Short mmCIF file of C-alpha atoms and ligand atoms in Angstrom, two decimals:
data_model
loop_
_atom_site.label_atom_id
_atom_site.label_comp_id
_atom_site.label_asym_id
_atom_site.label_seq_id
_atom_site.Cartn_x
_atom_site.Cartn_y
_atom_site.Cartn_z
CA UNK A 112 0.00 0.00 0.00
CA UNK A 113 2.77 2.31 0.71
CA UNK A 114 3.83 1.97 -3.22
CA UNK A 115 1.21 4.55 -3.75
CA UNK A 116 1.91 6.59 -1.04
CA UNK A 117 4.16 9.88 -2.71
CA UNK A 118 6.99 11.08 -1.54
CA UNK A 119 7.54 14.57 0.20
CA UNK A 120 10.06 16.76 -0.91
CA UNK A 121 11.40 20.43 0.19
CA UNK A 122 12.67 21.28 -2.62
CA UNK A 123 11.15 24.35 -4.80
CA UNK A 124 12.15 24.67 -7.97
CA UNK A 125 11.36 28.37 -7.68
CA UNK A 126 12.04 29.66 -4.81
CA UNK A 127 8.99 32.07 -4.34
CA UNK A 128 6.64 28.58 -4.60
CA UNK A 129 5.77 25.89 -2.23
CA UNK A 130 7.97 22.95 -2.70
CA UNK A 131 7.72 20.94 -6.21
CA UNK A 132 4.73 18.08 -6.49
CA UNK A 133 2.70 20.17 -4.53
CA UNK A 134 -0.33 20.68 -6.84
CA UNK A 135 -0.27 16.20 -7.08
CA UNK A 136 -0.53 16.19 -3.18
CA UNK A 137 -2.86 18.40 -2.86
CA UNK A 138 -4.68 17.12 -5.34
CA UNK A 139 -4.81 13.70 -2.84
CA UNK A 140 -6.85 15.71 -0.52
CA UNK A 141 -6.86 18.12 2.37
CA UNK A 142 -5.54 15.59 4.38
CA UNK A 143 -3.23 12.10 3.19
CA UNK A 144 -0.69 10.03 3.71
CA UNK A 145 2.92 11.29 2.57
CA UNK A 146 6.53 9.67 2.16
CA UNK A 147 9.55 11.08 3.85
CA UNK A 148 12.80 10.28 3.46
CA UNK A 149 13.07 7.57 5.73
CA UNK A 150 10.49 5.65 4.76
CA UNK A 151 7.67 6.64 7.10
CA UNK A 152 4.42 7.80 6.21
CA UNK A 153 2.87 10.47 8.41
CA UNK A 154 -0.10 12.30 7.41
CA UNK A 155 0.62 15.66 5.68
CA UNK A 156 -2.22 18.29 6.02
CA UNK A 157 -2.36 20.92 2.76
CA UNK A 158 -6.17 21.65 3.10
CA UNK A 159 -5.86 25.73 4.66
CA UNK A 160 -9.15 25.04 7.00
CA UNK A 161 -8.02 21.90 8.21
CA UNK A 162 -4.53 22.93 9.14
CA UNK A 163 -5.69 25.65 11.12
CA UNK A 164 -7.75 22.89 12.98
CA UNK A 165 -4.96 20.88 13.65
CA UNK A 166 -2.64 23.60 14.64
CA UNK A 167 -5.04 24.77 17.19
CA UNK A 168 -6.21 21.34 18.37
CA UNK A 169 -5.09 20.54 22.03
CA UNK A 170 -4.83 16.67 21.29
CA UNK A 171 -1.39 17.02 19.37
CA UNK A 172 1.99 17.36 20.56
CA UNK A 173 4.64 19.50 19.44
CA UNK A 174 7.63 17.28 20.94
CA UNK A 175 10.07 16.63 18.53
CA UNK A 176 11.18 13.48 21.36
CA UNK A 177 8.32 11.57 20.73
CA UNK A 178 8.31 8.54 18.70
CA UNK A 179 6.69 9.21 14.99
CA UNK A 180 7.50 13.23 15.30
CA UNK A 181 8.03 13.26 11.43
CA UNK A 182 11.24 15.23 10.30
CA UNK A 183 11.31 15.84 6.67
CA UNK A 184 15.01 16.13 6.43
CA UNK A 185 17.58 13.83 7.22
CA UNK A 186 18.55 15.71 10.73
CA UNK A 187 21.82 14.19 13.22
CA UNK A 188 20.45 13.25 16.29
CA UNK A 189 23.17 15.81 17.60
CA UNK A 190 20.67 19.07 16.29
CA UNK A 191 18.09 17.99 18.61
CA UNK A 192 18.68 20.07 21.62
CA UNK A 193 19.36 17.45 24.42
CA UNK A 194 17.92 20.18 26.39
CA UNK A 195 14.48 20.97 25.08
CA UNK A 196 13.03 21.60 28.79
CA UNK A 197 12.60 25.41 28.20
CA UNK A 198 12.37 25.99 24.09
CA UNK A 199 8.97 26.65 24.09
CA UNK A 200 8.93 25.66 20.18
CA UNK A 201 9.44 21.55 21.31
CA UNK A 202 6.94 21.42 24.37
CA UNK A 203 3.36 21.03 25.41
CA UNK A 204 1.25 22.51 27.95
CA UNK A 205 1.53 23.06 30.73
CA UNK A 206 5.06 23.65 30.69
CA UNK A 207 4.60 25.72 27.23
CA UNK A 208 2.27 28.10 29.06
CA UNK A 209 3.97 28.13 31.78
CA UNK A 210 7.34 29.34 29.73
CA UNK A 211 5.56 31.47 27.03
CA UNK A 212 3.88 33.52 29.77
CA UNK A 213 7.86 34.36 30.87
CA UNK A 214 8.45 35.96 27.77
CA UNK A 215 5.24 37.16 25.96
CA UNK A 216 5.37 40.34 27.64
CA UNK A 217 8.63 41.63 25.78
CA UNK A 218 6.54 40.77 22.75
CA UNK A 219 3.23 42.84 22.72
CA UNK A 220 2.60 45.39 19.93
CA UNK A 221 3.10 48.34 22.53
CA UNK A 222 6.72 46.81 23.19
CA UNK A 223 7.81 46.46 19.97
CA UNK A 224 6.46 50.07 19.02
CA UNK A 225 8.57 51.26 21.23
CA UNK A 226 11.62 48.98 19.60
CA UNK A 227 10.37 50.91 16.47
CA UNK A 228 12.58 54.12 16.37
CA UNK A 229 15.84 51.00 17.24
CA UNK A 230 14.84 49.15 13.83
CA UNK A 231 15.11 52.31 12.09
CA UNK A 232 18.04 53.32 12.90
CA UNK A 233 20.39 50.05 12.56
CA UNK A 234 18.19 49.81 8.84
CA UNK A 235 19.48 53.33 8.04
CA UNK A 236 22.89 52.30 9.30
CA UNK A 237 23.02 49.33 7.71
CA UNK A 238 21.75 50.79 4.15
CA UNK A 239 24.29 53.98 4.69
CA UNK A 240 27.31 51.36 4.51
CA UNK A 241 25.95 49.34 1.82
CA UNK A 242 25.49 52.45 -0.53
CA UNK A 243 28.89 53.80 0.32
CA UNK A 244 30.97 50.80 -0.37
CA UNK A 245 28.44 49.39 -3.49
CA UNK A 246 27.45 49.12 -5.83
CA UNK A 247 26.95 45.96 -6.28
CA UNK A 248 26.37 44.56 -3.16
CA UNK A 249 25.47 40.99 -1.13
CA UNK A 250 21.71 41.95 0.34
CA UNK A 251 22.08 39.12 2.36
CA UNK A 252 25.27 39.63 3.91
CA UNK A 253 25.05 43.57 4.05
CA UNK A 254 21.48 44.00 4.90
CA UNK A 255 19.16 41.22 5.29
CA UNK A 256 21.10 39.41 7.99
CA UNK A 257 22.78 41.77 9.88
CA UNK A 258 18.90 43.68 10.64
CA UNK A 259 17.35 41.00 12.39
CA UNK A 260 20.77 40.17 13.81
CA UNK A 261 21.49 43.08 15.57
CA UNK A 262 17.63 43.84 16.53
CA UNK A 263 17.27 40.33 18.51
CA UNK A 264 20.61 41.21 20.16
CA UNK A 265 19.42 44.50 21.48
CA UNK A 266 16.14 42.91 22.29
CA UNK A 267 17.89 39.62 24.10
CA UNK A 268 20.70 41.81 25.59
CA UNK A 269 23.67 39.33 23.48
CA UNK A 270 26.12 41.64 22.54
CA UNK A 271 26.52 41.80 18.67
CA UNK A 272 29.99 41.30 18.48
CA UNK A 273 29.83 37.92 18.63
CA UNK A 274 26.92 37.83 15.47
CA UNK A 275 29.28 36.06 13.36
CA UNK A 276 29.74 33.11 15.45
CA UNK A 277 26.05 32.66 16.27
CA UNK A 278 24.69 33.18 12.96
CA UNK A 279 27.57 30.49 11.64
CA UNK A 280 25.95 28.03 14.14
CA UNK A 281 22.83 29.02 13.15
CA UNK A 282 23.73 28.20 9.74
CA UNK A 283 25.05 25.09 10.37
CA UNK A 284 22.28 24.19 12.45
CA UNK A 285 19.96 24.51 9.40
CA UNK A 286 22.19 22.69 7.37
CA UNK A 287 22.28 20.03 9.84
CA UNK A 288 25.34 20.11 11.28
CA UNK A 289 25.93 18.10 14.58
CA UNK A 290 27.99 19.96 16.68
CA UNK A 291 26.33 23.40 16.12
CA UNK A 292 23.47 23.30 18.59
CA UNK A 293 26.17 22.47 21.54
CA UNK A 294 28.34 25.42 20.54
CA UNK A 295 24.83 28.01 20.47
CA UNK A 296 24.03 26.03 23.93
CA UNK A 297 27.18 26.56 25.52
CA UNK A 298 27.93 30.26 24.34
CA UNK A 299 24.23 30.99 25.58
CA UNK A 300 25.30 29.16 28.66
CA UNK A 301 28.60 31.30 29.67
CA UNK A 302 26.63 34.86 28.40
CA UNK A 303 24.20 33.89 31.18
CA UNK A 304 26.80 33.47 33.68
CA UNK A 305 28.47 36.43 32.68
CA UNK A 306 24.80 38.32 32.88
CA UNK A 307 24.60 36.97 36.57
CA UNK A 308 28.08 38.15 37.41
CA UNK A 309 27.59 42.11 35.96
CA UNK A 310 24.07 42.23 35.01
CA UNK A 311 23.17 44.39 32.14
CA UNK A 312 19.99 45.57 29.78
CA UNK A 313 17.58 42.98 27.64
CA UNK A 314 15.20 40.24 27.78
CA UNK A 315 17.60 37.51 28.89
CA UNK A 316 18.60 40.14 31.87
CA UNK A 317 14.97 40.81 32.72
CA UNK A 318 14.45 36.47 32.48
CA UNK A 319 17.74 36.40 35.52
CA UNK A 320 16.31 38.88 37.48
CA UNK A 321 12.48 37.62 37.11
CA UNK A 322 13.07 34.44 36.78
CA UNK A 323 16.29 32.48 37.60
CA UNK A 324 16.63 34.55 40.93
CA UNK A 325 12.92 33.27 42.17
CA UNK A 326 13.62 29.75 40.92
CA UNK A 327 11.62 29.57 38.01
CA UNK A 328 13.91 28.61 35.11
CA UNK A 329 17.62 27.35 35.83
CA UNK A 330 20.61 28.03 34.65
CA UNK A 331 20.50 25.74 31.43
CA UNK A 332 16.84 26.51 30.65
CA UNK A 333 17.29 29.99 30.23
CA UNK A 334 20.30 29.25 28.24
CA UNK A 335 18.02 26.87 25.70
CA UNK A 336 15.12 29.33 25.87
CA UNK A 337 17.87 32.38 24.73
CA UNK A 338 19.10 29.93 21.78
CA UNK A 339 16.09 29.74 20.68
CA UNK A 340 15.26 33.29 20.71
CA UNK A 341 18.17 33.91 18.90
CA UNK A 342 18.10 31.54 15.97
CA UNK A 343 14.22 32.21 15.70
CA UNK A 344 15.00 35.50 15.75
CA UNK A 345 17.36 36.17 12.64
CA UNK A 346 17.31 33.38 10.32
CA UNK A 347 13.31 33.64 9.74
CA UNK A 348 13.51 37.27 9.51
CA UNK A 349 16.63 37.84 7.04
CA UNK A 350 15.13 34.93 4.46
CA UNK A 351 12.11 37.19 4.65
CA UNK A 352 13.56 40.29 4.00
CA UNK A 353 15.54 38.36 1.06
CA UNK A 354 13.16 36.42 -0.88
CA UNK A 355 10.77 39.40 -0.55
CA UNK A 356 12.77 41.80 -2.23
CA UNK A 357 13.60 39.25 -4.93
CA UNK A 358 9.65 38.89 -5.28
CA UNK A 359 9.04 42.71 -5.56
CA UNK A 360 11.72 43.19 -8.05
CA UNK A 361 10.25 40.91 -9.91
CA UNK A 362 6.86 42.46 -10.00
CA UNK A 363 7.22 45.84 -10.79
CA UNK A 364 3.59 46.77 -10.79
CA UNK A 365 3.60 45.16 -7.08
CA UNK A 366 6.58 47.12 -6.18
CA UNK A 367 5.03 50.23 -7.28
CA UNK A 368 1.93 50.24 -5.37
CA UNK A 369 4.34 49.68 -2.41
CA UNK A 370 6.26 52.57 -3.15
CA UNK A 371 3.36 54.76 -4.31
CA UNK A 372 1.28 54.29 -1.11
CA UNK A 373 3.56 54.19 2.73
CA UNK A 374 0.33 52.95 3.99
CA UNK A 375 0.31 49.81 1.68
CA UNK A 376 3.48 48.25 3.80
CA UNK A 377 1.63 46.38 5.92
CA UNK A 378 -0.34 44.83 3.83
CA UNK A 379 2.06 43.94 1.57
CA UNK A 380 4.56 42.23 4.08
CA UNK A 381 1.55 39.94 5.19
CA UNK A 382 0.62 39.52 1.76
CA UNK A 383 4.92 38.20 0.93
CA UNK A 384 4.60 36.39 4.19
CA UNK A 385 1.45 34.06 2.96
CA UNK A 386 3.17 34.03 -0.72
CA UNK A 387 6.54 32.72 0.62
CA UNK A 388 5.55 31.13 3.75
CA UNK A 389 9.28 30.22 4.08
CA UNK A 390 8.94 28.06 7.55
CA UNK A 391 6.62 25.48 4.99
CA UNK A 392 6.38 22.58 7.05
CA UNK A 393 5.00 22.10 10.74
CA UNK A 394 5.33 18.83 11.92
CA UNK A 395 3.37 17.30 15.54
CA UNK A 396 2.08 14.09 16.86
CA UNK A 397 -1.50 13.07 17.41
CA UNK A 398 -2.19 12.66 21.27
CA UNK A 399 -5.83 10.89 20.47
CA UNK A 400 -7.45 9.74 17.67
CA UNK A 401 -8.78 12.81 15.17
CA UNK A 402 -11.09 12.96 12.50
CA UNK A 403 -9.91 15.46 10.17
CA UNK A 404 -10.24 15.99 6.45
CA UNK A 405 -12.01 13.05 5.73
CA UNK A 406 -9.75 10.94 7.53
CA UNK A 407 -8.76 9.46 10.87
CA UNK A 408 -5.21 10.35 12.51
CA UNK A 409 -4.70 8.01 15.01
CA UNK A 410 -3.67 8.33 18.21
CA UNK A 411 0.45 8.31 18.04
CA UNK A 412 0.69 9.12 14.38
CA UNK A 413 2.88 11.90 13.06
CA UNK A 414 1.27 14.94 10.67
CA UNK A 415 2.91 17.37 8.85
CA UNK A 416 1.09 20.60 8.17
CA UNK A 417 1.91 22.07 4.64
CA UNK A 418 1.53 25.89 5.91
CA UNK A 419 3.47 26.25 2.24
CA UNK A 420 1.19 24.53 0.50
CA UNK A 421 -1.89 25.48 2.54
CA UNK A 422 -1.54 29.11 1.91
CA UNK A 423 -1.52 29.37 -1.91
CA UNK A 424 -4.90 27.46 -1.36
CA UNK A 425 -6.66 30.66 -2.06
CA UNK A 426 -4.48 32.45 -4.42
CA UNK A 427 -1.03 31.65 -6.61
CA UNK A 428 -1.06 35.16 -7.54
CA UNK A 429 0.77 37.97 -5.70
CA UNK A 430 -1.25 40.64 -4.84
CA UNK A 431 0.14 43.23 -2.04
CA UNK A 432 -3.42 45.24 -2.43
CA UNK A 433 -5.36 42.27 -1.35
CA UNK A 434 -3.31 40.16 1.29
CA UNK A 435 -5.25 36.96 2.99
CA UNK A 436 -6.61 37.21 6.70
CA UNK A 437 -5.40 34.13 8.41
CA UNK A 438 -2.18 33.00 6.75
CA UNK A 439 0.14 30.68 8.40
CA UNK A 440 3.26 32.07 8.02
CA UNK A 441 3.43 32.68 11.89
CA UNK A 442 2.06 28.97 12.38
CA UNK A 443 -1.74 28.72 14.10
CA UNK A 444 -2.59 28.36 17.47
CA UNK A 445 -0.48 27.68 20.79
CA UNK A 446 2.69 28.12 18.98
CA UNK A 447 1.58 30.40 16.75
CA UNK A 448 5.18 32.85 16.45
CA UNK A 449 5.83 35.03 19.61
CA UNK A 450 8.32 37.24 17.62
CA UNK A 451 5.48 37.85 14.58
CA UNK A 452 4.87 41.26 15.68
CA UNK A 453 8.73 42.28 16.04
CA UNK A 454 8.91 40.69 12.92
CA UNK A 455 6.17 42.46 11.17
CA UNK A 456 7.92 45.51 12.23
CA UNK A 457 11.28 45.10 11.06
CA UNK A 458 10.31 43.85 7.51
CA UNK A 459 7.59 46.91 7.48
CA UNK A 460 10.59 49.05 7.82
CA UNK A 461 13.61 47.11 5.77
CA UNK A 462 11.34 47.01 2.82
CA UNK A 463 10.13 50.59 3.15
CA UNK A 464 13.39 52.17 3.91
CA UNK A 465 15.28 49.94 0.49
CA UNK A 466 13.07 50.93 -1.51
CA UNK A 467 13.28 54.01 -0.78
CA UNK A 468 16.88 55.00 -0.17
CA UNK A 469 17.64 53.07 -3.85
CA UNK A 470 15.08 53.49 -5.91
CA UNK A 471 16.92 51.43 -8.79
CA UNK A 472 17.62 48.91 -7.17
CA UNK A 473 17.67 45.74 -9.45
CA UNK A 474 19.47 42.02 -8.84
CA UNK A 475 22.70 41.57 -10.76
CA UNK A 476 22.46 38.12 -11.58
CA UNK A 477 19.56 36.09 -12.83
CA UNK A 478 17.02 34.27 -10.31
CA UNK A 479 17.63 30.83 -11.24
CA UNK A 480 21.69 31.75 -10.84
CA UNK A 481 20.85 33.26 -6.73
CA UNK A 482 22.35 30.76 -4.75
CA UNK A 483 20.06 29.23 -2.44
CA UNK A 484 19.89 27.59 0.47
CA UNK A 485 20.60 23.73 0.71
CA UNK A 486 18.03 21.29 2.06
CA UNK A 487 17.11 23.99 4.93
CA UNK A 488 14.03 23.45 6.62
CA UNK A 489 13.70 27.46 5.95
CA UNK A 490 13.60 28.60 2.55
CA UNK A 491 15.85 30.80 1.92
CA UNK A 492 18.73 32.44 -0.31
CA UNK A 493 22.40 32.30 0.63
CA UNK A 494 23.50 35.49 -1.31
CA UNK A 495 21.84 38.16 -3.15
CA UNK A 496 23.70 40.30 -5.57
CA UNK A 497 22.13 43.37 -6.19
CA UNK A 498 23.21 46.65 -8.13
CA UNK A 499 21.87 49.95 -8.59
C1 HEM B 268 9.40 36.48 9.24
C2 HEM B 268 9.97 35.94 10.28
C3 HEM B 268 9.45 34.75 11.03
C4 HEM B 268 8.76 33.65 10.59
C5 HEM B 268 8.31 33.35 9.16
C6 HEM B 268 8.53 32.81 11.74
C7 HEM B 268 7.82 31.61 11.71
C8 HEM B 268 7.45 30.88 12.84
C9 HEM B 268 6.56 29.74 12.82
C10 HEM B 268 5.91 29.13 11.59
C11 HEM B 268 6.43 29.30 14.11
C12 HEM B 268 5.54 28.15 14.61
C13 HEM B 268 6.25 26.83 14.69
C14 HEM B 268 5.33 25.69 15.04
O1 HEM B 268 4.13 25.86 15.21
O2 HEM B 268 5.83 24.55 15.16
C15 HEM B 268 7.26 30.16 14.94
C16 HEM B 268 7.42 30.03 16.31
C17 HEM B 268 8.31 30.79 17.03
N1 HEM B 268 8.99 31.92 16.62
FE1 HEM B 268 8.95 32.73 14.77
N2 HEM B 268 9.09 33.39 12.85
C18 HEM B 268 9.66 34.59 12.46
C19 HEM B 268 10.31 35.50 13.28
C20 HEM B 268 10.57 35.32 14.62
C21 HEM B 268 11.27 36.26 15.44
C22 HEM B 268 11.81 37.62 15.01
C23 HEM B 268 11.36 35.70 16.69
C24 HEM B 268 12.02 36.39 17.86
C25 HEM B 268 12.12 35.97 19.04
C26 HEM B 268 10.68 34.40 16.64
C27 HEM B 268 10.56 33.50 17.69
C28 HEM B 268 9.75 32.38 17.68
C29 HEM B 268 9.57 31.51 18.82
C30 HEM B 268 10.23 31.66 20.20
C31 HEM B 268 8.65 30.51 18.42
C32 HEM B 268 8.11 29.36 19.27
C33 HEM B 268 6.81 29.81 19.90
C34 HEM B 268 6.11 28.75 20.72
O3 HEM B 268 6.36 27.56 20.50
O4 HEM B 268 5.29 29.12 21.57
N3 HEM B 268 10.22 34.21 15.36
N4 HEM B 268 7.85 31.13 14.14
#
């Protein structure tokens, strides 16, 4: 039976589209039976109503220890934290709530209004040096990394001169490499001992005062749960800011109503996030047995929700006047992303200020020759030339 069962893959031929075969599985239904690399065959979910409903059901389990979690890359067992006891992303209630009501407060749309006047000025900083040593230039390496980088270590308190050894990790991490979650963990771990020896200003600061001191995270949890926040916090963000100004430069008549209207940003970056939905895969085991779809997911059975896939449900078209309520770019439900909002904001104000500081912007090679990322659960590019 499994003969007919197809196979998943991440690749995408273009990189603006959900991964290739995706019209054939969808075509399967809202809800069947996929192939991964290793032979099993958890459900995959690419119906848009019925991933929301799984996302937000309570009887599945986001614990990437349990048997049947379904990975769709090959991933060591070394990139599983050993330590997932306080990354939020890998656990279930109560101990989710329990963590995400630590940190949800640094996250609110008042806070991160307040972050606003930051963003802008490491974006103008970061766009002064690129136009006075280009062109051409590497967007990824000049602009669309280094934003996100140095906003999450302002917001985390990490100090940024250490960004290229964390976002290396980071890298590597994506790329699967073994030994790079150990290296985040233990850099994480001394910064927090050097924190509790001569305290200073941020979110992991705030987490030793508030928490470590009254005894509810230790030492290595709030060295996982910073980790986190850091590779969430850049990797995501830069692929964003990447991809989506590949997209708009591609669409001029997009771009335009972007540029014509400064009130048309926000629209527009939820409109690139549904269109790219870069983080295209959710994966979590079934606690009970759910109907769903048309079918039955057994209690113990893996699903992976095709939030790619999903989200072109109701449009393959790009259009930045028009975005879709209820994308799943941010995921759905418990886990739905706590950084969306900080997130939101810096691509609101990377995409307005490019635009706007080089208005001829243009790539300098062809799409198809951008290199991209390899087998990364994230979609993403790995360069970006540009000229002007
Ligand atoms: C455009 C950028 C971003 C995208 C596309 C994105 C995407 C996602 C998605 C899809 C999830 C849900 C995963 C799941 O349900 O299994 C998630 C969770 C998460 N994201 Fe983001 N993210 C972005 C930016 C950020 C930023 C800037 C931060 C900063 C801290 C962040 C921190 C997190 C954390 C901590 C979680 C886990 C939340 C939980 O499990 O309760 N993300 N993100």
């Amino acid at each position: 039976m499994t003969d007919t069962v197809p196979e998943l893959t991440l690749t995408r031929s273009c990189p603006f589209d959900p991964p290739d075969g995706a019209a054939e599985l969808r075509e399967r239904g809202p809800v069947a039976r996929v192939r991964l690399f290793d032979g099993s065959t958890p459900w995959l979910v690419t119906g848009h109503a019925e991933a929301r409903a799984l996302l937000s059901d309570p009887r599945v389990s986001s614990d990437r220890g349990r048997p049947n979690f379904p990975m769709p890359i090959p991933l060591p067992p070394q990139t599983r934290p050993t330590n997932m006891t306080a990354t939020l992303i890998s656990n279930d209630p109560p101990v989710h709530t329990r963590l995400r009501r630590m940190v949800i407060p640094s996250f609110t749309v008042r806070k991160i209004a307040a972050l606003k006047p930051k963003i802008e000025r490491i974006v103008t900083e970061r766009l002064d040096a690129m136009i006075a040593a280009g062109p051409p230039a590497d967007l990824v390496a000049d602009f669309a990394l280094p934003v996100p980088s140095m906003v999450i270590c302002e917001l985390l308190g990490v100090p940024y001169a250490d960004h290229a050894f964390f976002e290396e990790q980071s890298r590597r991490r994506l790329d699967a490499d073994g030994n790079a979650i150990r290296n985040l963990l233990t850099y994480l771990h001394d910064l927090v001992q050097k924190k509790i020896d001569e305290p200073g200003e941020g979110l992991l600061d705030d987490l030793i005062a508030e928490q470590l001191a009254e005894g509810g995270l230790d030492h290595e949890e709030l060295a996982a749960m910073g980790m986190v926040m850091l590779i969430a916090g850049h990797d995501t963000t830069a692929n964003m800011i990447s991809l989506g100004t590949m997209v708009l430069l591609g669409n001029p008549d997009q771009l335009a109503k972007v540029r014509d209207d400064e009130a048309a940003i926000g629209g527009a970056v939820e409109e690139l996030l549904r269109y790219l939905t870069i983080a295209g895969t959710l994966g979590r085991v079934a606690l009970e047995d759910i109907e769903l779809g048309g079918q039955t997911i057994r209690a113990g059975e893996g699903v992976l929700v095709a939030s790619a896939i999903a989200d072109r449900e109701q449009s393959d078209e790009l259009d930045v006047a028009n975005p879709m309520r209820h994308h799943l770019a941010f995921g759905f439900g418990i886990h739905q992303c706590l950084g969306q909002n900080l997130a939101r904001a810096e691509l609101e104000i990377a995409f307005t200020h490019l635009f706007r500081r080089i208005p001829t912007l243009r790539l300098a090679v062809p799409v198809e020759e951008v290199p991209r990322r390899p087998n990364a659960l994230l979609s993403g590019v790995s360069e970006l030339p540009v000229t002007w």
